[in-house]
Each structure stands twice: as C-alpha cells, then as structure tokens.
Coordinates of C-alpha atoms in Angstrom, one line a residue:
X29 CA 115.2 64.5 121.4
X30 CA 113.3 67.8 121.8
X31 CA 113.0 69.9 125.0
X32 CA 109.4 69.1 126.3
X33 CA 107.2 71.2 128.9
X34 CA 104.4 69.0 130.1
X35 CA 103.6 70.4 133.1
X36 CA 103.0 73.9 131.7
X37 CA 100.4 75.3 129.8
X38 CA 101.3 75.3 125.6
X39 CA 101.3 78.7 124.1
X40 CA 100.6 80.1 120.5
X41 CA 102.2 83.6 119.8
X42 CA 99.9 86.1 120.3
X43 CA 99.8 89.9 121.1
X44 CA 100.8 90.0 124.6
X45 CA 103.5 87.3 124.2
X46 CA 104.6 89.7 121.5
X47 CA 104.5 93.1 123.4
X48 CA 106.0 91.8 126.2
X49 CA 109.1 90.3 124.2
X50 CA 109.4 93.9 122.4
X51 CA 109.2 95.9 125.4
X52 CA 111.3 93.6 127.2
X53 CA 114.2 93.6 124.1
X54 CA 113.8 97.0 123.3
X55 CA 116.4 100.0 124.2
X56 CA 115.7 100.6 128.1
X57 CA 117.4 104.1 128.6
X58 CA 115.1 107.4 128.1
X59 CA 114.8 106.9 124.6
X60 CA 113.3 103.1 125.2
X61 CA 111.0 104.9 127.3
X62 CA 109.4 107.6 124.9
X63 CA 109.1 104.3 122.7
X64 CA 107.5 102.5 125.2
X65 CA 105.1 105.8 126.2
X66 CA 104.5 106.4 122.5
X67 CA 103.7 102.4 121.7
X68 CA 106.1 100.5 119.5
X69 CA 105.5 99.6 116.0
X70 CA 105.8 95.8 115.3
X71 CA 107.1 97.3 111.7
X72 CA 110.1 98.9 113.7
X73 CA 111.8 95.5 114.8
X74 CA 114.6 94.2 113.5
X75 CA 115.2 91.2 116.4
X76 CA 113.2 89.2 117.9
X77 CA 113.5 86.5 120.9
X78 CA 111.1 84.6 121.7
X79 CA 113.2 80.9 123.2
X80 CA 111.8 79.3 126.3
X81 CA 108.0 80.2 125.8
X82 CA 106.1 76.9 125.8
X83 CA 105.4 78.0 122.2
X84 CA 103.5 74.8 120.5
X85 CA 102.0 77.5 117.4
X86 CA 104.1 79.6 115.0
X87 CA 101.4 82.6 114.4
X88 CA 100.9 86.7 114.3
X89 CA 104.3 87.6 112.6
X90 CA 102.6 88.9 109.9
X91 CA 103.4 93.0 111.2
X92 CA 107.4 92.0 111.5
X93 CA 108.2 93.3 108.0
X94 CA 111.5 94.6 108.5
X95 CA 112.4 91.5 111.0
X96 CA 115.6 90.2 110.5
X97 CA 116.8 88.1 113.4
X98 CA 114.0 85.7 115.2
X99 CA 114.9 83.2 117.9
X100 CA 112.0 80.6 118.8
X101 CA 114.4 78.0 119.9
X102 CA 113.4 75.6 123.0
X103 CA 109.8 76.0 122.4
X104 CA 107.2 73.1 121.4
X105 CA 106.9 74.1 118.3
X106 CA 106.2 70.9 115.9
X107 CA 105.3 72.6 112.6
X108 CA 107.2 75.6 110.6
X109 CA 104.1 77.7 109.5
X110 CA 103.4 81.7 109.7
X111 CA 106.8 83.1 108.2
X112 CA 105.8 84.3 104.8
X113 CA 106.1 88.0 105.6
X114 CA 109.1 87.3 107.0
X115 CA 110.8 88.1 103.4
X116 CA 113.9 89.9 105.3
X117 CA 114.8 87.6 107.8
X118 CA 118.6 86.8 107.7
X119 CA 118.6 84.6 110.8
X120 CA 116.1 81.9 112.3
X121 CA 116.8 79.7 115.3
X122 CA 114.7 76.8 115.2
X123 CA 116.3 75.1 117.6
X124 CA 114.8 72.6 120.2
X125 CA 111.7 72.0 119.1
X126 CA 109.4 69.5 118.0
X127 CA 109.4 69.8 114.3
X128 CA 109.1 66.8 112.1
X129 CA 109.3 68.1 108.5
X130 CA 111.5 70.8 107.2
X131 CA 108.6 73.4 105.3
X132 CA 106.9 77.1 105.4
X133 CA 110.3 78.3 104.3
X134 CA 109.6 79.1 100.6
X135 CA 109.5 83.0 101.3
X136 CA 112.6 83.8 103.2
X137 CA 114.8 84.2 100.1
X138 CA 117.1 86.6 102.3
X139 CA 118.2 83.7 105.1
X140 CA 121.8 82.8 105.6
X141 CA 121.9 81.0 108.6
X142 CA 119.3 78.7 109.9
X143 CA 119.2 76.5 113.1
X144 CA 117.2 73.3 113.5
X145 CA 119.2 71.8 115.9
X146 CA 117.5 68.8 118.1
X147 CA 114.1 68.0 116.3
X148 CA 112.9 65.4 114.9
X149 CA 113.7 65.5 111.4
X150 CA 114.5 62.6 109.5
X151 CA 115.1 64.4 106.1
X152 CA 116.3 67.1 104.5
X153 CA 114.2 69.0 101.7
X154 CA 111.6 71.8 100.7
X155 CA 113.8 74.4 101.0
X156 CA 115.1 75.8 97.2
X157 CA 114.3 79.1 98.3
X158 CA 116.6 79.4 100.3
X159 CA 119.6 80.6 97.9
X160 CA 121.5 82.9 100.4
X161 CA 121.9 79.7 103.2
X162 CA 125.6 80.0 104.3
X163 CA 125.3 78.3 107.6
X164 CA 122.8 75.1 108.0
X165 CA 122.2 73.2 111.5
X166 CA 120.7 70.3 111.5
X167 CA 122.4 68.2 114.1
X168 CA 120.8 65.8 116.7
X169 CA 118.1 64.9 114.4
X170 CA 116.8 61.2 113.0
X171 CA 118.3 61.9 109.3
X172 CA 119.9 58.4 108.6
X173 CA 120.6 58.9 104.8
X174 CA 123.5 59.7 103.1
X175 CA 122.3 60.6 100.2
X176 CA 119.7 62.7 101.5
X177 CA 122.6 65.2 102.1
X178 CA 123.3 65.4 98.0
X179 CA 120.1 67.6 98.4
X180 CA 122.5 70.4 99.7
X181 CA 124.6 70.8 96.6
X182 CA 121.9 73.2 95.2
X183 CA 123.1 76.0 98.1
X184 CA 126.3 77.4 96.3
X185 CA 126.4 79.5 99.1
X186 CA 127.1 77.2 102.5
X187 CA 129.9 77.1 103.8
X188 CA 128.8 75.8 107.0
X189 CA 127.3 72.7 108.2
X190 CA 126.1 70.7 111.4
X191 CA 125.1 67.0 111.3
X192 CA 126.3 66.2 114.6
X193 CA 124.1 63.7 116.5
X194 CA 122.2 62.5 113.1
X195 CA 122.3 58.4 112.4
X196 CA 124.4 59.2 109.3
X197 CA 127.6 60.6 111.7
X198 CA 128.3 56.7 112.1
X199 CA 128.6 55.7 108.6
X200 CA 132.4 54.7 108.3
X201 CA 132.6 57.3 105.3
X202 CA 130.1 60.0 106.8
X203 CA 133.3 63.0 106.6
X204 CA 134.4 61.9 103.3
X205 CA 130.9 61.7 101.7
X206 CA 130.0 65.3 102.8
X207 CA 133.8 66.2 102.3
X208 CA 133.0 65.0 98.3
X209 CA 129.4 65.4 97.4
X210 CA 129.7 69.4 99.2
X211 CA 133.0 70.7 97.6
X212 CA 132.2 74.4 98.6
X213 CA 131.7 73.3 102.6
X214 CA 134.2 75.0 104.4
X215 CA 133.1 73.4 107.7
X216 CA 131.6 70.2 108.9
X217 CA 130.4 69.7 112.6
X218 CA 131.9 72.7 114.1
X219 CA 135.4 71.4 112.6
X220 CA 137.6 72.7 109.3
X221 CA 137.4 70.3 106.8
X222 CA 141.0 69.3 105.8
X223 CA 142.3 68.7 102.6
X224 CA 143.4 64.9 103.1
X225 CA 139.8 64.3 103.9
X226 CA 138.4 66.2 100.9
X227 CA 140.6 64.6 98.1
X228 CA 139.9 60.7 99.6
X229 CA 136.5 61.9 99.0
X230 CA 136.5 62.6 95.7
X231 CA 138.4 59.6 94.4
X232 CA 136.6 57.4 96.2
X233 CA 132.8 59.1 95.2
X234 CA 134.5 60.3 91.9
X235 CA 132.2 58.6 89.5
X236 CA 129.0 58.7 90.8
X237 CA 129.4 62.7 91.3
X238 CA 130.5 62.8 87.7
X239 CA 126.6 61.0 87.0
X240 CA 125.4 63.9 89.4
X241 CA 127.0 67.0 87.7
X242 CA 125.6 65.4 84.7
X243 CA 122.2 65.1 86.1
X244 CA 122.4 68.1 87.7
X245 CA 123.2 69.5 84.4
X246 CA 120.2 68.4 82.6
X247 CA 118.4 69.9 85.5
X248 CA 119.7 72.7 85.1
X249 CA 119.4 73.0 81.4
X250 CA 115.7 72.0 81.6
X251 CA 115.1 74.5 84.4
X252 CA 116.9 77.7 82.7
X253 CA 114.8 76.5 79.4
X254 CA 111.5 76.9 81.6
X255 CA 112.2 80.0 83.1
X256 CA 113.1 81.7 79.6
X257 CA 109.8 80.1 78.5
X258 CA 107.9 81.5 81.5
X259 CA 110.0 85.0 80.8
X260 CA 108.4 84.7 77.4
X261 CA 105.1 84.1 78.3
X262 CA 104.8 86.7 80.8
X263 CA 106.5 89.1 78.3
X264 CA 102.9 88.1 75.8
X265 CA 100.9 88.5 79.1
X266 CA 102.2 92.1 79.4
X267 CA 100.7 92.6 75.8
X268 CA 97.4 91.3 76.5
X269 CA 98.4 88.5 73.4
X270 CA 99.7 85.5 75.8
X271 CA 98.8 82.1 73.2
X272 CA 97.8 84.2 70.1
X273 CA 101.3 83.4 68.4
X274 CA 100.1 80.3 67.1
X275 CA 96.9 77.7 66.9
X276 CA 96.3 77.8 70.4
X277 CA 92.7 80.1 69.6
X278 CA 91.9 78.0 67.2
X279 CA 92.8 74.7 68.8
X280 CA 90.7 75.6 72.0
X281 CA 87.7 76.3 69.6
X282 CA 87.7 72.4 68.9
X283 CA 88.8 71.1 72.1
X284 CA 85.2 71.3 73.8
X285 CA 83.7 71.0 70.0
X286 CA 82.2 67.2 69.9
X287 CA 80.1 68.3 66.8
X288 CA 82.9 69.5 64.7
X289 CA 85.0 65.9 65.3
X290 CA 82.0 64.1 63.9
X291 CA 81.4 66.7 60.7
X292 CA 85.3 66.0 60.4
X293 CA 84.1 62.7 58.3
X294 CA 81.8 64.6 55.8
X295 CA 83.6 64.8 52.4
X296 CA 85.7 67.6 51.3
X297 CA 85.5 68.9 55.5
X298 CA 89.2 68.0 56.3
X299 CA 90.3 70.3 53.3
X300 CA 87.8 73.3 54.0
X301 CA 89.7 72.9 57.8
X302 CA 93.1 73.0 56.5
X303 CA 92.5 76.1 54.6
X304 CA 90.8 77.9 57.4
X305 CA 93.0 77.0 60.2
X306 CA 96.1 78.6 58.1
X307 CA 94.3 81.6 57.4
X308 CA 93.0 81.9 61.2
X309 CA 96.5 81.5 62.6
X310 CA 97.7 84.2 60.2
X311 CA 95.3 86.9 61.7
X312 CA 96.2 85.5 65.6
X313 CA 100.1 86.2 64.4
X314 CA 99.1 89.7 63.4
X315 CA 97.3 90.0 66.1
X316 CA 100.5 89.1 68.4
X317 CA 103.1 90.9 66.7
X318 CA 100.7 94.1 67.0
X319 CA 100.6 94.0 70.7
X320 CA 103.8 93.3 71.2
X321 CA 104.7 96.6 69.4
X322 CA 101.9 98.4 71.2
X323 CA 103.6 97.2 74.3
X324 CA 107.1 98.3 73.7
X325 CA 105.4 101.5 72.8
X326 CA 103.4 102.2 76.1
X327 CA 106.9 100.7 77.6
X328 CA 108.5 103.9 76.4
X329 CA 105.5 106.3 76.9
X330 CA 105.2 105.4 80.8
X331 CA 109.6 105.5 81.1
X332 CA 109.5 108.7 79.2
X333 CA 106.5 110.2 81.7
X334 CA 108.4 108.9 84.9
X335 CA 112.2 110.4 83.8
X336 CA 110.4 113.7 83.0
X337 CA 108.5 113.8 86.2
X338 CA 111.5 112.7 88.4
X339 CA 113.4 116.0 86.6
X340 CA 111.0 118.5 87.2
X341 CA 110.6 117.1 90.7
X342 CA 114.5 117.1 91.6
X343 CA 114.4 120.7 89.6
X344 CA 111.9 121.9 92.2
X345 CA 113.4 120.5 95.1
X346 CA 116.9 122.0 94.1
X347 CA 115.3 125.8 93.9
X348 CA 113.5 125.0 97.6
X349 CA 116.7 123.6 98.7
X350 CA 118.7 126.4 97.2
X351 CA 116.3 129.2 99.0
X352 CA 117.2 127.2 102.6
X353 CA 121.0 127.2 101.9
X354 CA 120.5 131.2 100.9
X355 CA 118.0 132.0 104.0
X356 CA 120.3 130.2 106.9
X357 CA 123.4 131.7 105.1
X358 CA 121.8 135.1 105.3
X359 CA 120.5 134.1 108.8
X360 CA 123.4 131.9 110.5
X361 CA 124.1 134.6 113.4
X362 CA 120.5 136.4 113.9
X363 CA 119.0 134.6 116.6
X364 CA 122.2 135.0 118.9
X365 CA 122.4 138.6 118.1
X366 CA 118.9 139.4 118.9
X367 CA 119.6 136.9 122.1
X368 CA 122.6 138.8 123.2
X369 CA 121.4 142.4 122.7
X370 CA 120.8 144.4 125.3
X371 CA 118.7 146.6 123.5
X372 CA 114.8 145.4 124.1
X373 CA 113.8 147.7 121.3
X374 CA 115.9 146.9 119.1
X375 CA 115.6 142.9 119.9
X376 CA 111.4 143.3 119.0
X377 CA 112.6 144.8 115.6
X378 CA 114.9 142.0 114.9
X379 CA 112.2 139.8 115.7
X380 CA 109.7 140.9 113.4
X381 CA 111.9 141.3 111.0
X382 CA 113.3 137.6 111.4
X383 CA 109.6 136.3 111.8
X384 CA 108.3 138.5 108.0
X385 CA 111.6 136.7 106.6
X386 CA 110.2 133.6 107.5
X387 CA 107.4 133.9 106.6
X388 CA 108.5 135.2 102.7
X389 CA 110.3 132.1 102.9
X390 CA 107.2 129.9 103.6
X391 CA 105.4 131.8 100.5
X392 CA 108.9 131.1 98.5
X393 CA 108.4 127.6 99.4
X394 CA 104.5 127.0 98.8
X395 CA 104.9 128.7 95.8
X396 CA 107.8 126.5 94.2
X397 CA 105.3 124.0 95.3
X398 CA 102.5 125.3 93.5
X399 CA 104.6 125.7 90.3
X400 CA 105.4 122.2 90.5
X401 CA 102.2 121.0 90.9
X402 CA 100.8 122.6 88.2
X403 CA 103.6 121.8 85.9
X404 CA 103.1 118.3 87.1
X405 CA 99.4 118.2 86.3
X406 CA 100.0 119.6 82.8
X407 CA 102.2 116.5 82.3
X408 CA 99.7 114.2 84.0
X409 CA 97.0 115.2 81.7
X410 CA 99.1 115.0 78.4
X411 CA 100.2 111.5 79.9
X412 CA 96.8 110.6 80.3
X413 CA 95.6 111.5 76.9
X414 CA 98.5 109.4 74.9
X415 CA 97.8 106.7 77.1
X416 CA 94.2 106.7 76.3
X417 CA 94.9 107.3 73.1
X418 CA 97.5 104.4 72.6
X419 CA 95.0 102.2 74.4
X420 CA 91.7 103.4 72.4
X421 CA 94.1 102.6 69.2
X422 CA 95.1 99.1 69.9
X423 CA 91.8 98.1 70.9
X424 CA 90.2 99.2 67.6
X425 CA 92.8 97.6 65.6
X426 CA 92.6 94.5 67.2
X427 CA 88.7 94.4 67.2
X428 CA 89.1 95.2 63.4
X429 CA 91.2 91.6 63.5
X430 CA 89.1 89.9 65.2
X431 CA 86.3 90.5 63.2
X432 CA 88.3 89.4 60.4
X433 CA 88.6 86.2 62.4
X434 CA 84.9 86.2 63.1
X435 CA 84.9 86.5 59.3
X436 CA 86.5 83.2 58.3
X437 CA 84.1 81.7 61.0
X438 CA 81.0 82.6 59.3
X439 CA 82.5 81.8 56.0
X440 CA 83.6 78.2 57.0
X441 CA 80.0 77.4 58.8
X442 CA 78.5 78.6 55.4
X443 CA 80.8 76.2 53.6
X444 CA 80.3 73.6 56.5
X445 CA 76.7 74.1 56.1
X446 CA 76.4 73.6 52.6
X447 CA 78.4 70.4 52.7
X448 CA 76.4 68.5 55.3
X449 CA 73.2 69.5 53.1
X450 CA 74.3 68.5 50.0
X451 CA 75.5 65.0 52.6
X452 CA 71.7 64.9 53.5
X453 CA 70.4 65.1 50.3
X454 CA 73.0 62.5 48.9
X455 CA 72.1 60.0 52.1
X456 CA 68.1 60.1 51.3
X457 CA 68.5 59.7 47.7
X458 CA 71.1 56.6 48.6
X459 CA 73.7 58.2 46.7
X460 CA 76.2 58.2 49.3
X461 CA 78.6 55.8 49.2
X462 CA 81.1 56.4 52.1
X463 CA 81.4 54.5 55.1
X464 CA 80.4 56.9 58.5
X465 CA 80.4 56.5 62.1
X466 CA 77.1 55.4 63.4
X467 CA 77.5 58.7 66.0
X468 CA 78.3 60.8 62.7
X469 CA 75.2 59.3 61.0
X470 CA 73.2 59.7 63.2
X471 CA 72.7 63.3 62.7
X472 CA 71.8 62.7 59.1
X473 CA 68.3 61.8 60.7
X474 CA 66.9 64.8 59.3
X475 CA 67.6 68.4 58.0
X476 CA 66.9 69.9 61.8
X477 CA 69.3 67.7 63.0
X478 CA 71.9 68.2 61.0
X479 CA 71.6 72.0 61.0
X480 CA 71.7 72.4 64.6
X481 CA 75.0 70.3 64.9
X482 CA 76.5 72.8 62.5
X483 CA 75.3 75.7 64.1
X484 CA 76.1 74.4 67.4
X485 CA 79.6 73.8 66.7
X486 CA 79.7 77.5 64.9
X487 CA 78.3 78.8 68.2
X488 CA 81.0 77.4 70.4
X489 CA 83.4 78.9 67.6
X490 CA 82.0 82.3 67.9
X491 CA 81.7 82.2 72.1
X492 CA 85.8 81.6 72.1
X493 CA 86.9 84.2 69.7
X494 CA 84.4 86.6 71.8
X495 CA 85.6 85.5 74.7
X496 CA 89.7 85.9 74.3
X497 CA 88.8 89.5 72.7
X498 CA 86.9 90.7 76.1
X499 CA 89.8 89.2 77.8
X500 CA 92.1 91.3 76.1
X501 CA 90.4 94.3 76.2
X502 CA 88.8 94.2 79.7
X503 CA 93.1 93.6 80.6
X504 CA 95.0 96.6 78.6
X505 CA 91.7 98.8 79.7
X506 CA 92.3 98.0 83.9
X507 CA 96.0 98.7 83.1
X508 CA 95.0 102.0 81.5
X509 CA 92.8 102.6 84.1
X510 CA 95.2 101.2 86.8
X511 CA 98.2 103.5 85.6
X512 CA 96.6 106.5 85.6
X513 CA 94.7 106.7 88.8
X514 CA 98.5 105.9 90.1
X515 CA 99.7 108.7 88.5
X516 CA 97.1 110.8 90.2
X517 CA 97.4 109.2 93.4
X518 CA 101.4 109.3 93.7
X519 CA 101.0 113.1 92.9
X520 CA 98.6 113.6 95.4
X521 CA 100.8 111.9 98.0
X522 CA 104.2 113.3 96.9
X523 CA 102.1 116.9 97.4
X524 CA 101.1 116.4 101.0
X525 CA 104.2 115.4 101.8
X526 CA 105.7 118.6 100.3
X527 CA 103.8 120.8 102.3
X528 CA 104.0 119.0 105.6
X529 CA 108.0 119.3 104.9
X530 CA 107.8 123.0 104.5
X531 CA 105.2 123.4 107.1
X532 CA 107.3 121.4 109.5
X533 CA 110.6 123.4 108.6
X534 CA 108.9 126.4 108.9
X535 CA 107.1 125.5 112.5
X536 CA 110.5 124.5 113.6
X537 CA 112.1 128.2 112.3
X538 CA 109.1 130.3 113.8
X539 CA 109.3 128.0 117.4
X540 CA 113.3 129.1 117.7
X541 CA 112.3 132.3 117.5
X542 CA 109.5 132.3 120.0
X543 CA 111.7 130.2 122.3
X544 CA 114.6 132.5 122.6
X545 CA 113.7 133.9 125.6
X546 CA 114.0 130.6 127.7
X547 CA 117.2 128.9 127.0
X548 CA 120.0 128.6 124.5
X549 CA 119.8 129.2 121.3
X550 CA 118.4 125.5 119.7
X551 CA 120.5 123.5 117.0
X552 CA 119.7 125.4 113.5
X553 CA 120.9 122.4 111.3
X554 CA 117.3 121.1 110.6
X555 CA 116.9 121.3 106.9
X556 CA 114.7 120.0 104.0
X557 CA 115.6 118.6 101.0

C-alpha cells in the first residue's frame, strides 16, 4: 500500500534535514535573508514540510514549540513516535507511509485534521486525546471492521471522514452504518452524506445504538465520577492531607503488620482495636479539615499578593507611559525644526537642549522604576513573612496532632503489652482455655518472645505515623520555599526587563538625534508601554 524507496538510503530527521527544510520554507525576500544571516529559531516555526525525504524515524521535533502545521507524508515512516512537544499542532499529514498502529498521539490535544491516508493500519484506536479532530483520513488502509468505526463516536467534533480504499467500503451496508453509528459526520469519502442515507441507517441500526448510548452512558457516568474523584484528591494533595480523611493512616499501619494479625486472637485485643481505631481516625479528620482551611487560606494570601502586585505594576507603567505621551507631545516637531534651520548656532542649542530632555526623561523613567521596585520589595518581604508565618503555624499544629496520634499508639502498645503478659502467664500456669493459632502460639514460647512481637508491631506503628508527618511537612515547606524564591525571581526578571525597555527607548531617542544630519528625519512612533 505504502510508497517504498528501496533503492535509496533511509533517513531519520536530524539537524540538517531540519535546517535545510526551514531555510528552504522560510520567507525568501530581504527579510528571509536577515533570518537566514541571523540563524532561525526552530521555536519561530509555525509550518513545517518535510514529504518525500526517505524518512524511516520520526525524531528532533522537540524545539518546534509553536509548530502548527507538519507534513511528513510519503516518507517510510512505520511508527508515530517523537510528537509530544508538538502540543500546538492543528495539522499532521501522515500520509503514505508505513505505519501499522495508530499511537504517540496522546499530546496533540489541539489537532483538527489528521491524515493517515495509505498505511497499513488495520484498526482504529489510541487516540482519546484527540478532542478537537474535525477531519479524519484513514483511507486505503487494511481496517476490515465495522465496528471498529463505533470507536469514532467519542469525537463530537468530526465532521469529516475518509475510509475510502479500507476492506469495510465493500460491506453492503458500509454508508449506512457510518451514516447511523456517526450522526454528527457531515461527510463520508469526500461525498455529503444525504439524508435518505442517514435515516435508513438509523432504523435499521436503531436498537443496537440505543444499547450504545446506554453503554456509552455508563461510561460516561463512571468516567465524570473518576475525574471528580481525582479533582478531589488532588484538591487534598494541594493541602499536604491527601488520605488523612479517613482510616487510610491507620489501615496502612496494619497492612505490612504480620505481628498485630496474630495478637488480633489474644482476649479482649479486638475491643482495645475498636476503640483505638475510632479515636485515631478522629485526630486524622482534624488533621484534614485543618489543612484544608490552611489551604484556602494561603489560596487567598498568594491571590491577594499577585492582584496587589499586578496594580502597583500597571500603576507604574501608566506614570512611565504617561511621561512618553507628555515628552513626544511636547517634542512631536523638534527634530524637523532643528533639521530644517538654517541657523547652525541655533541647531547645536536645540540639540543639547533636546539631548538634556532626554536624558531627564531617562532619570524620570529609572526613577519610576526604582520606586516600583522598592515598593515591590516591601510587599515581597511582608508576603514572605505571612507566608512563613502561615506555614510555620500549620506545621506546629499539625505536629501537635500528630503527637496526639503518637499518643494513642503508645497507650494501645501499653494496653497490648499488658494483655499478651497477663496471656503468658495464663498459658504457663495452664489457665488458658482458648483455642489459638499454632503461628499465634508460638510466640507464647517465652516472655522475650512475646515482648518483641509487641514491640515490633508498635515499631512499624510508630515508623508510618513518622513517616506521613515528614511527608507533609517536607511538601508544604518546598512550596513555601518554592513560592517565594518565584516571587524573587519574577521580580528580578520583570526589573531587567524594565530597564532594557527604557534603555532601548531611550538609545533609539538619543540615535534620532545624532542621525539627523544624514537623512530624513526617522519614524518617531517607537514607544514603551
């Protein structure tokens, strides 16, 4: 099915496959040129062809981050691999290739029409992610199931589709199948669907595509259940108290815990259990509501910080902008009037007046900026203390409920303890008249026995609850850490690029000046905001 090159050489993508098919597709008047001269940036292009290469290896795409369009039809090609920063593609021309199994697709989210045209594909499947698909190409391939095309009905989006040369085109009923099972397709194989077509369809396929919807229903129903679910749990993530809103701490204390299931048997044990576990999982729920306030809390401190920032920034900018609009104003006609003066004496007094006005802008400007910045700092630091503060807070509460769970541990060994003694004592006296587990018995061998199973199982105890506590707080401390060095750095960044913008504005103001003596007058619109 698939265009073959045997006679030539196979090719994988690589950088001079690239930068040929850039230069070659790039702009080729004088602007191309500077391009070319000052080297393009892979990050710059938006299309990319790349048909007819002998291309057997999909690879090096990773720099095409703003690629929209690629063409890598007629190639070799037999796997789909090496797209996955390719979130912004819109387009993607498989065609002619050698590809057996529709995959690698899972990251272009933003694709609305994809070619596989003349493969070797025999099914249709792995791509969910591909909710935007409006046009779908699939034609002259080895798919020979009907049903197979039921997998479509998940893309509410297509409106276009191409099965032309497939095994399933010669099934008696191939236009009203499609026509039924894919009531959103507009068109089939190039061709309008008609009406006529479309309603013989569905009363012929009417009941089993009332079992679908139904299916599909469930599906549906079970998927949105998972994903609020998963919404919820990565809500208790963001709190640092995922699995504390319930048994799960105390369940996965016992789960490794062979000891504890054989002490289990010992009299009075599955009460002292009962009575722990309810007060254990009453200090985890404290624990879990208390984050999830602390959380809503920081949520509010870190949205209150960034809307305060944003105003003093745009406040700034507004003054800067507002001393530009006043100097060209006050400036619009000076630099053709010292131009057009005839007066040389008069011209160099202009001049140096224009150039001292200049430069009282620059200081205007640097210090609006310095203003800012310090303004800015202030707000960084008092951002900095409440979030340390919020941080330092919640982590000494919840320390204080751990402990309490650390508590109820040391109390229920004790309890434990005392219990499998008093077992011992009853066993060597032969005063113990309940049946045990030979396993369980076993470790009433002697008093050293015994005692280390308790405190073995009381050790495990202890390791979890110290464990999930150092989780938490080695989290909500990198966040704490984490936000605020962001802070710093964004305000460190947003600075430089300040004073490159005034720097630039005023290079470009001072370089008019100089310039006037060779040429017209230069275009005065450059501004910054």
């Amino acid at each position: 099915m698939s265009r073959l090159y045997d006679s030539i050489e196979p090719n994988v993508i690589d950088a001079e496959i690239l930068g040929r098919a850039v230069e070659e597709q790039g702009p080729q008047d004088e602007a191309g040129q500077l391009a070319k001269q000052e080297g393009i940036s892979f990050k710059d292009v938006t299309h990319l062809q790349l048909d007819f290469q002998n291309i057997l290896k999909i690879d090096n795409l990773w720099q095409f981050e703003t690629l929209t369009k690629l063409q890598l039809d007629n190639n070799i090609i037999e796997k789909i691999e090496g797209l996955e920063t390719l979130t912004n593609l819109i387009w993607l021309d498989l065609s002619f290739n050698n590809i057996e199994v529709i995959e690698g697709l899972q990251a272009l989210v933003k694709l609305e029409d994809l070619s596989l045209f003349n493969n070797r594909i025999t099914r249709i499947e792995n791509m969910d992610s591909l909710v935007k698909l409006q046009i779908f190409s699939v034609g002259n391939n080895g798919i020979n199931a009907l049903e197979n095309v039921t997998y479509l009905r998940r893309f509410k989006c297509l409106r276009s589709l191409n099965l032309s040369g497939n095994f399933i085109c010669e099934h008696e009923d191939y236009k009203m199948f499609i026509a039924a099972y894919l009531p959103d397709l507009v068109y089939l194989d190039f061709r309008l669907i008609d009406e006529h077509t479309r309603e013989l369809g569905e009363v012929k396929y009417q009941y089993t595509i009332d079992e679908l919807k139904q299916s599909e229903a469930q599906y549906l129903s079970k998927l949105e259940e998972e994903e609020e679910k998963q919404a919820e749990l990565d809500l208790h993530k963001a709190a640092y108290v995922e699995y504390l809103n319930g048994s799960f701490l105390f369940d996965s204390m016992y789960l490794e815990d062979t000891e504890a299931a054989k002490l289990a048997y010992l009299p009075g044990v599955g009460e002292l259990l009962e009575t722990y576990k309810a007060k254990f999982v009453i200090i985890c729920q404290n624990i879990f509501e208390y984050g999830l306030k602390q959380q809503e809390k920081r949520k509010i401190e870190v949205k209150t910080f960034n809307d305060c920032l944003q105003e003093a920034i745009e406040d700034n900018q507004n003054q800067g902008s507002q001393k530009i609009i006043e100097f060209e104003k006050a400036h619009q006609m000076v630099l053709s009037d010292i131009q057009n003066t005839s007066d040389m004496q008069l011209a160099d007094t202009k001049i140096n007046e224009y150039s001292e006005e200049i430069n009282q802008l620059f200081d205007t400007l640097m210090t609006l900026e310095m203003q800012i910045v310090e303004q800015i700092e202030e707000t960084i630091n008092n951002f900095e203390r409440n979030i340390v503060d919020m941080v330092g807070l919640f982590v000494e509460n919840v320390q204080g409920l751990m402990a309490q769970c650390r508590d109820l541990e040391n109390h229920h060994h004790e309890k434990l303890l005392e219990i499998a003694i008093i077992t011992l004592e009853k066993i060597v006296k032969s005063e113990f008249e309940d049946d045990l587990p030979d396993d369980v018995r076993a470790l009433f061998s002697d008093k050293d026995t015994i005692v280390n199973a308790v405190g073995a199982s009381h050790d495990i105890h202890l390791l979890k609850i110290d464990n999930r506590e150092d989780d938490l707080f080695t989290k909500v401390n990198n966040w704490c850490a984490a936000t605020v060095e962001k802070v710093h750095s964004d305000e460190t960044n947003r600075n430089r690029r300040r004073v490159k913008e005034i720097n630039q504005y005023i290079d470009h103001l001072q370089n008019e000046l100089d310039n006037l003596d060779i040429g017209e007058v230069m275009d005065y619109s450059y501004c910054i905001c």
